[in-house]
């Protein structure tokens, strides 16, 4: 604005100056032209007066001649009586100014003179005796006079222009100064500015206020949306057709292990280098809905990629990232469980079927039949134990979170279980002792009974002859220690897996299904209890249950 006003002012100054110069020059030119012609006519009149009074014309003309004029005296028939510029002039009767002077008394002409080889102004005057006096001069003498003043005019003009430029600068500064002080957000600052633009400024201020209100609203909505997106468990990414990230929530960043600062304003390709994720996103951008399994860390995710279309044109893609670790794990466990169940059931069934066939065929000796029947009974009780454990596990699986609870005194419960297991302990020459004070827990009675039974049963089963089992009860805590074979540390986790047994060969001599501890773990989980194991191979193990 400043520049525009300044430039316009300079232009106006320059235009005014040029116009003034042109007018001055043309006025000067016409003044000098008039003066030149008046001087010639006056000189002619004075010389004519002298000649008419009877003076010798040639003498008069020679006296008058100052050198920059040409004097010619022409007789009535055109014969040149005197010419200051030529000694041998031709007849002048055909010269237009001479013809005119002879006719009207005065004749004026302007033309190129062959005698003087330049342009001349001719002024002819008829004398009393009928002859003609002609004075001619070169009009270009006049511009040389004129040029001498032109240089001064131009110098003065340049000076004026310089001054006007400085004045324009000051004026522009003055005009712009109040506008510079305007603060579009402060209506008070409008008071100091020109009245004419105040309504306009007020309208802008109103619009500014409206715009900032809208921006705040949009920011608030965006923050709210981001907060919602960050608080959902699933990852969400929205990309545009250039594969640039438009929106991403924290779970998605966590899943792809990307830092926010690296993501902002960057492309999706910088977010992950997983080929499968990138090609899934590409497919979605090509309009193909797809989903992939993506593994990161110890977790498994399922990513659903869908194209986003606007009026039938793909404008981006949405990627939803679900954590499916638990689902995948439980599917895997279920598959393994089914395979293990079939295997574990097959062994005793095959044995039972084999002995039954031998007895049925009649080839067995009567003395052996008793032994066979005992084996059938042993295998079938193993089978029953297995089926019971499987039923118990599936029961626990089904009733997740739906376990009726009550206050339970641990001391009487433990005493009851140890009483039940006393014959088994005696059989193996293992002593059981219960120590500590009674404590009350809030849990499911049959399940806790089952848990205590399994742990004490294991402590007896995996003990050494003449070994001992100690059950210690303390507030909200139950410790079952034995002096048995112990468990290597690397199996501390695995013993809680379904069908896992530490030493398969040894386990064959000990009745067991490999499901006892997985039932214990499950029961601990549904009753909010913590389960810990400590063991030293060859020395014994301690299983601790801490109730909340
Ligand atoms: P099992 O029916 O074989 O006893 P569990 O699930 O109860 O199955 O136990 C899994 C395995 O953990 C057992 O086979 C055994 O190897 C080991 N184990 C469990 N309790 C003890 C213990 N008190 N001492 C030594 N080993 C044990």
Coordinates of C-alpha atoms and ligand atoms in Angstrom, one line a residue:
X1 CA 0.0 0.0 0.0
X2 CA 2.8 2.4 1.0
X3 CA 4.6 1.7 -2.2
X4 CA 1.5 2.1 -4.3
X5 CA 0.6 5.4 -2.8
X6 CA 4.2 6.6 -3.1
X7 CA 4.5 5.4 -6.7
X8 CA 1.2 7.1 -7.6
X9 CA 2.3 10.4 -6.0
X10 CA 5.6 10.3 -7.9
X11 CA 3.7 9.6 -11.1
X12 CA 1.4 12.5 -10.6
X13 CA 4.3 14.8 -9.8
X14 CA 6.2 13.6 -12.9
X15 CA 3.1 14.0 -15.1
X16 CA 2.4 17.5 -13.8
X17 CA 6.0 18.5 -14.3
X18 CA 6.1 17.1 -17.8
X19 CA 2.9 19.0 -18.7
X20 CA 4.2 22.2 -17.1
X21 CA 7.5 21.9 -19.1
X22 CA 5.6 21.3 -22.4
X23 CA 3.3 24.3 -21.7
X24 CA 6.2 26.5 -20.7
X25 CA 8.2 25.4 -23.8
X26 CA 5.4 26.0 -26.2
X27 CA 4.6 29.4 -24.6
X28 CA 8.3 30.4 -24.8
X29 CA 8.5 29.1 -28.4
X30 CA 5.5 31.1 -29.5
X31 CA 6.8 34.2 -27.7
X32 CA 10.2 34.0 -29.4
X33 CA 8.6 33.2 -32.8
X34 CA 6.4 36.3 -32.5
X35 CA 9.3 38.5 -31.3
X36 CA 11.4 37.3 -34.3
X37 CA 8.7 38.1 -36.8
X38 CA 7.9 41.4 -35.2
X39 CA 11.5 42.5 -35.2
X40 CA 11.9 41.7 -38.9
X41 CA 8.6 43.6 -39.8
X42 CA 9.8 46.6 -37.7
X43 CA 13.2 46.6 -39.3
X44 CA 11.5 46.5 -42.8
X45 CA 9.2 49.4 -41.8
X46 CA 12.0 51.6 -40.6
X47 CA 14.2 50.9 -43.6
X48 CA 11.2 51.5 -45.9
X49 CA 10.5 54.9 -44.2
X50 CA 14.1 56.0 -44.8
X51 CA 14.1 54.9 -48.5
X52 CA 10.7 56.5 -49.1
X53 CA 12.0 59.8 -47.7
X54 CA 14.6 59.9 -50.5
X55 CA 17.7 58.4 -48.9
X56 CA 19.9 56.2 -51.0
X57 CA 18.4 52.8 -50.6
X58 CA 21.6 50.8 -50.9
X59 CA 23.4 52.9 -48.2
X60 CA 20.4 52.6 -45.9
X61 CA 20.3 48.8 -46.3
X62 CA 24.1 48.5 -45.8
X63 CA 23.9 50.5 -42.6
X64 CA 21.0 48.5 -41.3
X65 CA 22.7 45.1 -42.1
X66 CA 24.1 43.5 -38.9
X67 CA 25.0 40.3 -40.6
X68 CA 22.3 37.9 -39.5
X69 CA 19.7 39.3 -42.0
X70 CA 19.5 39.2 -45.8
X71 CA 18.3 42.5 -47.4
X72 CA 17.0 42.5 -50.9
X73 CA 15.7 45.4 -53.0
X74 CA 13.6 44.3 -56.0
X75 CA 12.5 46.5 -58.8
X76 CA 8.9 46.5 -60.1
X77 CA 9.9 44.0 -62.9
X78 CA 11.6 41.7 -60.5
X79 CA 15.1 42.8 -61.2
X80 CA 17.2 42.6 -58.0
X81 CA 18.6 46.1 -57.4
X82 CA 20.5 45.1 -54.2
X83 CA 21.0 41.7 -52.4
X84 CA 23.2 41.5 -49.2
X85 CA 23.7 37.8 -49.7
X86 CA 24.3 37.5 -53.5
X87 CA 26.3 39.5 -56.1
X88 CA 24.5 38.0 -59.0
X89 CA 20.9 37.3 -58.1
X90 CA 18.3 36.2 -60.6
X91 CA 15.0 37.8 -61.3
X92 CA 12.7 37.7 -58.2
X93 CA 9.4 38.5 -59.8
X94 CA 8.2 34.9 -59.3
X95 CA 8.9 34.8 -55.5
X96 CA 5.6 34.4 -53.7
X97 CA 6.3 37.0 -51.0
X98 CA 7.3 39.5 -53.8
X99 CA 4.2 38.9 -55.8
X100 CA 2.0 39.3 -52.7
X101 CA 3.9 42.5 -51.6
X102 CA 3.5 44.0 -55.0
X103 CA -0.2 43.2 -54.9
X104 CA -1.2 43.8 -51.2
X105 CA 1.8 45.9 -49.9
X106 CA 3.1 43.1 -47.6
X107 CA 4.1 39.5 -48.5
X108 CA 5.3 36.8 -46.1
X109 CA 6.8 33.4 -46.9
X110 CA 8.8 30.7 -45.4
X111 CA 10.9 28.3 -47.5
X112 CA 14.3 26.8 -48.2
X113 CA 16.7 29.2 -49.9
X114 CA 19.0 27.9 -52.6
X115 CA 21.2 31.0 -52.2
X116 CA 21.8 30.6 -48.5
X117 CA 21.3 26.8 -48.4
X118 CA 19.0 27.0 -45.3
X119 CA 15.4 27.6 -44.4
X120 CA 14.5 31.3 -44.3
X121 CA 11.7 33.6 -43.2
X122 CA 10.9 36.2 -45.9
X123 CA 9.1 39.6 -45.2
X124 CA 8.5 41.8 -48.2
X125 CA 7.3 45.4 -48.1
X126 CA 6.2 47.5 -51.2
X127 CA 7.9 50.9 -51.3
X128 CA 6.4 54.1 -52.5
X129 CA 8.1 53.9 -55.9
X130 CA 6.6 50.4 -56.4
X131 CA 9.8 48.5 -55.8
X132 CA 9.9 45.9 -53.0
X133 CA 12.1 45.7 -49.9
X134 CA 12.6 42.2 -48.6
X135 CA 14.2 41.2 -45.4
X136 CA 14.9 37.5 -44.7
X137 CA 16.4 35.7 -41.8
X138 CA 17.0 32.1 -40.6
X139 CA 14.3 31.2 -38.0
X140 CA 16.6 28.6 -36.5
X141 CA 18.4 31.5 -34.7
X142 CA 15.3 31.5 -32.5
X143 CA 15.6 27.9 -31.2
X144 CA 19.3 28.5 -30.2
X145 CA 18.0 31.3 -27.9
X146 CA 15.3 29.0 -26.8
X147 CA 17.7 26.1 -26.0
X148 CA 19.7 28.3 -23.7
X149 CA 16.6 28.7 -21.4
X150 CA 15.5 25.0 -21.9
X151 CA 18.6 23.7 -20.0
X152 CA 17.7 25.9 -17.0
X153 CA 14.1 24.8 -17.3
X154 CA 15.1 21.1 -17.2
X155 CA 17.5 21.6 -14.3
X156 CA 14.8 23.4 -12.3
X157 CA 12.4 20.6 -13.3
X158 CA 14.7 17.9 -11.9
X159 CA 15.1 19.8 -8.7
X160 CA 11.3 20.2 -8.4
X161 CA 10.9 16.5 -9.1
X162 CA 13.4 15.6 -6.3
X163 CA 11.6 17.8 -3.9
X164 CA 8.2 16.4 -4.9
X165 CA 9.6 12.9 -4.4
X166 CA 10.6 13.8 -0.8
X167 CA 7.3 15.5 -0.2
X168 CA 5.5 12.5 -1.6
X169 CA 7.4 10.2 0.7
X170 CA 6.5 12.3 3.8
X171 CA 2.8 12.5 2.7
X172 CA 2.6 8.8 2.0
X173 CA 4.1 8.1 5.4
X174 CA 1.5 10.4 7.0
X175 CA -1.4 8.7 5.1
X176 CA -0.2 5.2 5.9
X177 CA 0.8 5.9 9.5
X178 CA -2.8 5.5 11.1
X179 CA -3.4 2.4 9.0
X180 CA -0.2 0.8 10.3
X181 CA -1.4 1.3 13.8
X182 CA -4.6 -0.8 13.3
X183 CA -4.9 -3.9 15.4
X184 CA -7.6 -6.0 13.7
X185 CA -8.4 -7.6 17.1
X186 CA -8.6 -4.3 19.0
X187 CA -11.6 -2.2 18.1
X188 CA -10.2 0.8 20.1
X189 CA -7.4 1.1 17.6
X190 CA -10.0 1.8 14.9
X191 CA -10.8 5.2 16.4
X192 CA -7.4 6.7 15.3
X193 CA -7.9 5.6 11.7
X194 CA -9.8 7.3 8.9
X195 CA -13.5 7.5 9.4
X196 CA -14.2 6.2 5.9
X197 CA -12.6 2.8 6.5
X198 CA -13.9 2.3 10.0
X199 CA -17.1 0.4 9.0
X200 CA -14.9 -1.9 6.9
X201 CA -12.5 -2.5 9.8
X202 CA -15.4 -3.2 12.2
X203 CA -16.7 -5.8 9.8
X204 CA -13.3 -7.4 9.6
X205 CA -13.0 -7.4 13.4
X206 CA -16.4 -9.1 13.6
X207 CA -15.3 -11.7 11.0
X208 CA -12.1 -12.2 12.9
X209 CA -13.9 -12.9 16.1
X210 CA -16.2 -15.3 14.3
X211 CA -13.3 -17.1 12.7
X212 CA -11.4 -17.5 16.0
X213 CA -14.5 -18.8 17.6
X214 CA -14.9 -21.3 14.9
X215 CA -11.2 -22.3 15.1
X216 CA -11.5 -22.8 18.9
X217 CA -14.6 -24.9 18.3
X218 CA -12.8 -27.0 15.7
X219 CA -9.8 -27.4 17.9
X220 CA -12.0 -28.4 20.8
X221 CA -13.8 -31.0 18.7
X222 CA -10.5 -32.3 17.3
X223 CA -9.1 -32.6 20.8
X224 CA -12.2 -34.4 22.0
X225 CA -12.1 -36.7 19.0
X226 CA -8.4 -37.4 19.5
X227 CA -9.1 -38.1 23.2
X228 CA -11.8 -40.6 22.3
X229 CA -9.6 -42.2 19.7
X230 CA -6.7 -42.5 22.1
X231 CA -8.9 -44.0 24.8
X232 CA -10.2 -46.9 22.6
X233 CA -8.2 -50.1 22.8
X234 CA -8.1 -50.5 19.0
X235 CA -5.6 -48.7 16.8
X236 CA -7.0 -46.4 14.2
X237 CA -5.1 -44.8 11.3
X238 CA -6.6 -42.7 8.5
X239 CA -4.4 -42.1 5.4
X240 CA -5.0 -40.1 2.2
X241 CA -4.4 -41.2 -1.3
X242 CA -0.7 -40.0 -1.1
X243 CA -0.3 -42.4 1.8
X244 CA 0.1 -39.5 4.2
X245 CA -1.2 -40.0 7.8
X246 CA -4.2 -37.8 8.4
X247 CA -5.1 -39.2 11.8
X248 CA -3.6 -41.7 14.1
X249 CA -4.3 -42.6 17.7
X250 CA -2.0 -43.7 20.5
X251 CA -2.8 -47.4 20.4
X252 CA -1.9 -47.5 16.7
X253 CA 1.4 -45.7 17.5
X254 CA 2.0 -48.2 20.3
X255 CA 1.2 -51.2 18.1
X256 CA 3.4 -50.0 15.2
X257 CA 6.1 -48.8 17.7
X258 CA 6.2 -45.3 16.2
X259 CA 6.9 -42.1 18.0
X260 CA 4.4 -39.2 17.6
X261 CA 7.1 -36.7 16.6
X262 CA 8.3 -38.8 13.7
X263 CA 4.7 -39.3 12.5
X264 CA 3.4 -35.8 12.3
X265 CA 3.2 -34.5 8.7
X266 CA 5.0 -37.7 7.5
X267 CA 3.9 -40.4 5.2
X268 CA 2.6 -43.8 6.3
X269 CA 5.7 -45.4 4.9
X270 CA 7.8 -43.7 7.5
X271 CA 5.5 -45.0 10.2
X272 CA 6.2 -48.7 9.5
X273 CA 8.6 -50.8 7.4
X274 CA 6.4 -53.9 7.6
X275 CA 5.9 -54.9 4.0
X276 CA 2.6 -56.7 4.8
X277 CA 1.1 -53.6 6.5
X278 CA 2.2 -51.3 3.6
X279 CA 0.8 -53.6 0.9
X280 CA -2.5 -54.0 2.8
X281 CA -2.7 -50.2 3.0
X282 CA -1.9 -50.0 -0.8
X283 CA -4.6 -52.5 -1.6
X284 CA -7.1 -50.5 0.4
X285 CA -6.1 -47.3 -1.5
X286 CA -6.8 -49.3 -4.7
X287 CA -10.3 -50.0 -3.4
X288 CA -9.7 -53.5 -2.1
X289 CA -10.9 -54.2 1.4
X290 CA -8.6 -56.6 3.2
X291 CA -7.2 -57.7 6.5
X292 CA -3.9 -59.2 7.7
X293 CA -2.4 -60.7 10.8
X294 CA 0.5 -58.6 12.1
X295 CA 2.9 -59.8 14.8
X296 CA 4.9 -57.3 16.9
X297 CA 6.6 -58.0 20.2
X298 CA 4.9 -61.0 21.7
X299 CA 1.5 -59.9 20.5
X300 CA -0.7 -60.7 17.5
X301 CA -2.8 -58.0 15.8
X302 CA -5.4 -58.2 13.1
X303 CA -5.4 -55.1 10.8
X304 CA -8.5 -54.4 8.8
X305 CA -7.9 -52.0 5.9
X306 CA -10.9 -50.4 4.1
X307 CA -11.0 -47.8 1.3
X308 CA -12.7 -44.5 2.0
X309 CA -14.8 -43.2 -0.9
X310 CA -16.4 -39.9 -1.6
X311 CA -18.8 -39.7 -4.5
X312 CA -17.4 -43.0 -5.8
X313 CA -13.8 -41.7 -5.8
X314 CA -11.3 -43.2 -3.3
X315 CA -10.1 -40.4 -1.1
X316 CA -8.1 -42.5 1.4
X317 CA -8.1 -45.6 3.6
X318 CA -8.9 -46.5 7.2
X319 CA -6.8 -49.0 9.1
X320 CA -8.2 -50.6 12.3
X321 CA -5.8 -52.5 14.4
X322 CA -7.2 -55.2 16.8
X323 CA -5.2 -57.0 19.5
X324 CA -6.1 -60.7 18.9
X325 CA -3.3 -62.2 21.0
X326 CA -5.7 -63.7 23.6
X327 CA -8.0 -65.1 20.9
X328 CA -5.1 -66.6 18.9
X329 CA -3.6 -68.0 22.0
X330 CA -6.8 -69.6 23.2
X331 CA -7.4 -71.0 19.8
X332 CA -3.9 -72.5 19.9
X333 CA -4.5 -73.9 23.4
X334 CA -7.8 -75.3 22.4
X335 CA -6.2 -77.0 19.4
X336 CA -3.4 -78.4 21.5
X337 CA -5.8 -79.4 24.2
X338 CA -8.0 -81.4 21.8
X339 CA -4.9 -83.2 20.4
X340 CA -3.6 -83.9 23.9
X341 CA -7.0 -85.1 25.2
X342 CA -7.3 -87.5 22.3
X343 CA -3.8 -88.8 22.9
X344 CA -4.3 -89.2 26.7
X345 CA -7.6 -90.9 26.4
X346 CA -6.3 -93.3 23.7
X347 CA -3.5 -94.8 25.9
X348 CA -5.7 -96.2 28.7
X349 CA -8.5 -97.1 26.3
X350 CA -6.1 -99.1 24.2
X351 CA -4.8 -100.9 27.3
X352 CA -8.3 -101.6 28.6
X353 CA -9.4 -102.8 25.1
X354 CA -6.4 -105.0 24.8
X355 CA -6.8 -106.8 28.1
X356 CA -10.6 -107.1 27.6
X357 CA -10.0 -108.7 24.2
X358 CA -7.5 -111.2 25.7
X359 CA -10.0 -112.2 28.4
X360 CA -12.8 -112.4 25.9
X361 CA -10.9 -114.6 23.5
X362 CA -10.3 -117.1 26.3
X363 CA -6.6 -117.4 25.7
X364 CA -5.8 -115.9 29.1
X365 CA -4.9 -118.3 31.8
X366 CA -7.4 -118.1 34.8
X367 CA -4.5 -117.1 37.1
X368 CA -3.6 -114.1 34.8
X369 CA -7.2 -112.9 34.5
X370 CA -7.1 -111.3 38.0
X371 CA -4.0 -109.4 37.1
X372 CA -5.6 -108.3 33.8
X373 CA -8.7 -107.2 35.6
X374 CA -6.6 -105.1 38.1
X375 CA -4.9 -103.5 35.2
X376 CA -8.2 -102.7 33.5
X377 CA -9.4 -101.2 36.8
X378 CA -6.2 -99.1 37.2
X379 CA -6.5 -97.8 33.6
X380 CA -10.2 -97.1 33.9
X381 CA -9.7 -95.2 37.1
X382 CA -6.9 -93.2 35.4
X383 CA -9.4 -92.7 32.6
X384 CA -12.0 -91.5 35.0
X385 CA -9.6 -89.1 36.7
X386 CA -8.7 -87.7 33.3
X387 CA -12.3 -87.3 32.3
X388 CA -13.1 -85.7 35.7
X389 CA -10.2 -83.2 35.3
X390 CA -11.3 -82.4 31.7
X391 CA -14.8 -81.8 32.9
X392 CA -13.5 -79.7 35.8
X393 CA -11.4 -77.6 33.4
X394 CA -14.2 -77.1 30.9
X395 CA -16.5 -76.2 33.8
X396 CA -14.0 -73.6 34.9
X397 CA -13.6 -72.3 31.3
X398 CA -17.4 -72.0 31.0
X399 CA -18.0 -70.2 34.3
X400 CA -15.5 -67.5 33.9
X401 CA -16.4 -64.6 36.2
X402 CA -19.5 -66.4 37.4
X403 CA -18.2 -68.1 40.5
X404 CA -20.4 -67.9 43.6
X405 CA -18.2 -66.9 46.5
X406 CA -18.5 -67.1 50.3
X407 CA -16.3 -66.6 53.4
X408 CA -14.2 -69.7 54.0
X409 CA -12.2 -70.7 57.0
X410 CA -9.1 -72.3 55.6
X411 CA -8.0 -74.3 58.7
X412 CA -11.1 -76.7 58.7
X413 CA -10.9 -77.0 54.9
X414 CA -7.3 -77.9 54.9
X415 CA -7.8 -80.4 57.8
X416 CA -10.6 -82.1 55.9
X417 CA -8.5 -82.4 52.8
X418 CA -5.5 -83.8 54.7
X419 CA -7.8 -86.3 56.4
X420 CA -9.0 -87.4 53.0
X421 CA -5.4 -87.8 51.7
X422 CA -4.1 -89.4 54.9
X423 CA -4.4 -93.0 53.7
X424 CA -2.5 -92.0 50.5
X425 CA 0.2 -90.3 52.6
X426 CA 0.5 -93.3 54.8
X427 CA 0.8 -95.6 51.8
X428 CA 3.9 -93.6 50.7
X429 CA 5.2 -93.2 54.3
X430 CA 4.8 -89.4 54.0
X431 CA 3.8 -87.3 57.1
X432 CA 1.5 -84.3 56.8
X433 CA 1.5 -81.4 59.3
X434 CA -0.7 -78.3 59.3
X435 CA 0.6 -75.2 61.1
X436 CA -0.3 -71.6 61.5
X437 CA -3.5 -69.7 62.4
X438 CA -6.8 -70.0 60.8
X439 CA -7.7 -67.3 58.2
X440 CA -10.9 -66.5 56.4
X441 CA -10.9 -65.9 52.7
X442 CA -13.7 -64.9 50.3
X443 CA -13.8 -67.5 47.5
X444 CA -15.7 -70.4 45.9
X445 CA -15.7 -73.3 48.4
X446 CA -15.7 -76.4 46.0
X447 CA -13.0 -74.8 43.9
X448 CA -10.7 -73.9 46.9
X449 CA -11.2 -77.4 48.2
X450 CA -10.2 -78.8 44.8
X451 CA -7.1 -76.5 44.7
X452 CA -5.9 -77.5 48.2
X453 CA -6.6 -81.1 47.3
X454 CA -4.5 -81.0 44.1
X455 CA -1.6 -79.2 45.8
X456 CA -1.4 -81.5 48.8
X457 CA -1.9 -84.5 46.5
X458 CA 1.0 -83.4 44.4
X459 CA 3.1 -82.8 47.5
X460 CA 2.5 -86.4 48.5
X461 CA 2.8 -87.9 45.0
X462 CA 6.1 -86.2 44.2
X463 CA 7.6 -86.8 47.6
X464 CA 10.3 -89.2 48.7
X465 CA 9.7 -92.1 51.0
X466 CA 9.7 -90.9 54.6
X467 CA 9.3 -87.4 53.3
X468 CA 7.0 -84.7 54.8
X469 CA 4.4 -82.2 53.7
X470 CA 3.8 -79.0 55.6
X471 CA 0.7 -76.9 55.1
X472 CA 1.2 -73.5 56.7
X473 CA -1.8 -71.1 57.1
X474 CA -1.2 -67.4 57.7
X475 CA -3.5 -64.4 57.1
X476 CA -4.8 -64.7 53.5
X477 CA -2.0 -67.1 52.7
X478 CA -1.6 -70.8 52.2
X479 CA 1.8 -72.5 51.8
X480 CA 2.2 -76.2 50.9
X481 CA 5.8 -77.4 51.2
X482 CA 7.2 -80.8 50.6
X483 CA 10.6 -82.6 50.8
X484 CA 10.1 -84.2 47.4
X485 CA 11.9 -84.5 44.1
X486 CA 11.5 -80.7 43.4
X487 CA 11.1 -79.0 40.0
X488 CA 13.8 -77.4 37.8
X489 CA 13.4 -73.7 37.6
X490 CA 13.0 -73.7 33.8
X491 CA 9.7 -75.6 34.3
X492 CA 8.2 -73.2 36.9
X493 CA 5.9 -71.7 34.2
X494 CA 5.3 -74.9 32.2
X495 CA 4.0 -77.1 35.1
X496 CA 0.8 -75.0 34.9
X497 CA 0.3 -75.9 31.2
X498 CA -2.4 -78.5 30.4
X499 CA -1.0 -82.1 30.2
X500 CA 2.6 -80.9 31.0
X501 CA 4.5 -83.3 33.2
X502 CA 8.2 -82.6 34.2
X503 CA 9.6 -86.1 34.0
X504 CA 7.4 -88.3 31.7
X505 CA 9.2 -91.6 32.7
X506 CA 8.9 -90.9 36.4
X507 CA 5.4 -89.6 35.9
X508 CA 4.3 -93.0 34.6
X509 CA 5.0 -94.5 38.0
X510 CA 3.0 -91.7 39.6
X511 CA -0.7 -91.4 38.9
X512 CA -1.5 -88.2 37.3
X513 CA -3.2 -86.5 34.4
X514 CA -1.0 -83.4 33.9
X515 CA -4.1 -81.3 34.5
X516 CA -4.0 -80.8 38.3
X517 CA -1.9 -77.7 38.3
X518 CA -3.7 -76.1 35.3
X519 CA -6.9 -76.5 37.3
X520 CA -5.1 -74.9 40.4
X521 CA -4.0 -72.0 38.2
X522 CA -7.4 -71.5 36.8
X523 CA -9.1 -71.6 40.2
X524 CA -6.5 -69.1 41.6
X525 CA -7.4 -66.8 38.7
X526 CA -11.1 -66.9 39.1
X527 CA -10.8 -66.4 42.9
X528 CA -8.4 -63.4 42.6
X529 CA -5.6 -65.3 44.2
X530 CA -1.9 -65.2 43.4
X531 CA 0.0 -68.4 42.8
X532 CA 3.8 -68.8 43.4
X533 CA 6.2 -71.7 43.2
X534 CA 9.6 -72.1 44.7
X535 CA 11.5 -75.3 44.3
X536 CA 14.9 -76.9 44.5
X537 CA 15.4 -80.2 42.6
X538 CA 16.1 -83.0 45.0
X539 CA 15.1 -81.0 48.0
X540 CA 11.5 -80.1 47.7
X541 CA 8.9 -77.5 46.5
X542 CA 6.7 -74.9 48.0
X543 CA 3.5 -73.7 46.4
X544 CA 2.1 -70.5 47.9
X545 CA -1.4 -69.1 47.3
X546 CA -2.0 -65.5 48.3
X547 CA -5.7 -64.4 48.5
X548 CA -6.8 -60.8 48.2
Ligands
LIG1 P1 -0.1 -84.4 37.5 O1 -1.4 -85.0 37.3 O2 0.9 -85.1 36.6 O3 0.3 -84.4 38.9 P2 0.0 -81.6 37.7 O4 -0.6 -80.6 36.7 O5 -0.6 -81.6 39.0 O6 -0.1 -83.0 36.9 O7 1.5 -81.4 37.7 C1 2.2 -81.2 36.6 C2 3.6 -81.7 36.8 O8 4.3 -80.8 37.7 C3 3.7 -83.0 37.4 O9 3.7 -84.0 36.4 C4 5.1 -83.0 38.1 O10 6.1 -83.3 37.2 C5 5.2 -81.6 38.5 N1 4.8 -81.3 39.9 C6 3.6 -80.9 40.4 N2 3.7 -80.8 41.8 C7 4.9 -81.1 42.1 C8 5.6 -81.2 43.4 N3 5.0 -80.9 44.5 N4 6.9 -81.7 43.4 C9 7.5 -82.0 42.3 N5 6.9 -81.9 41.0 C10 5.7 -81.5 41.0

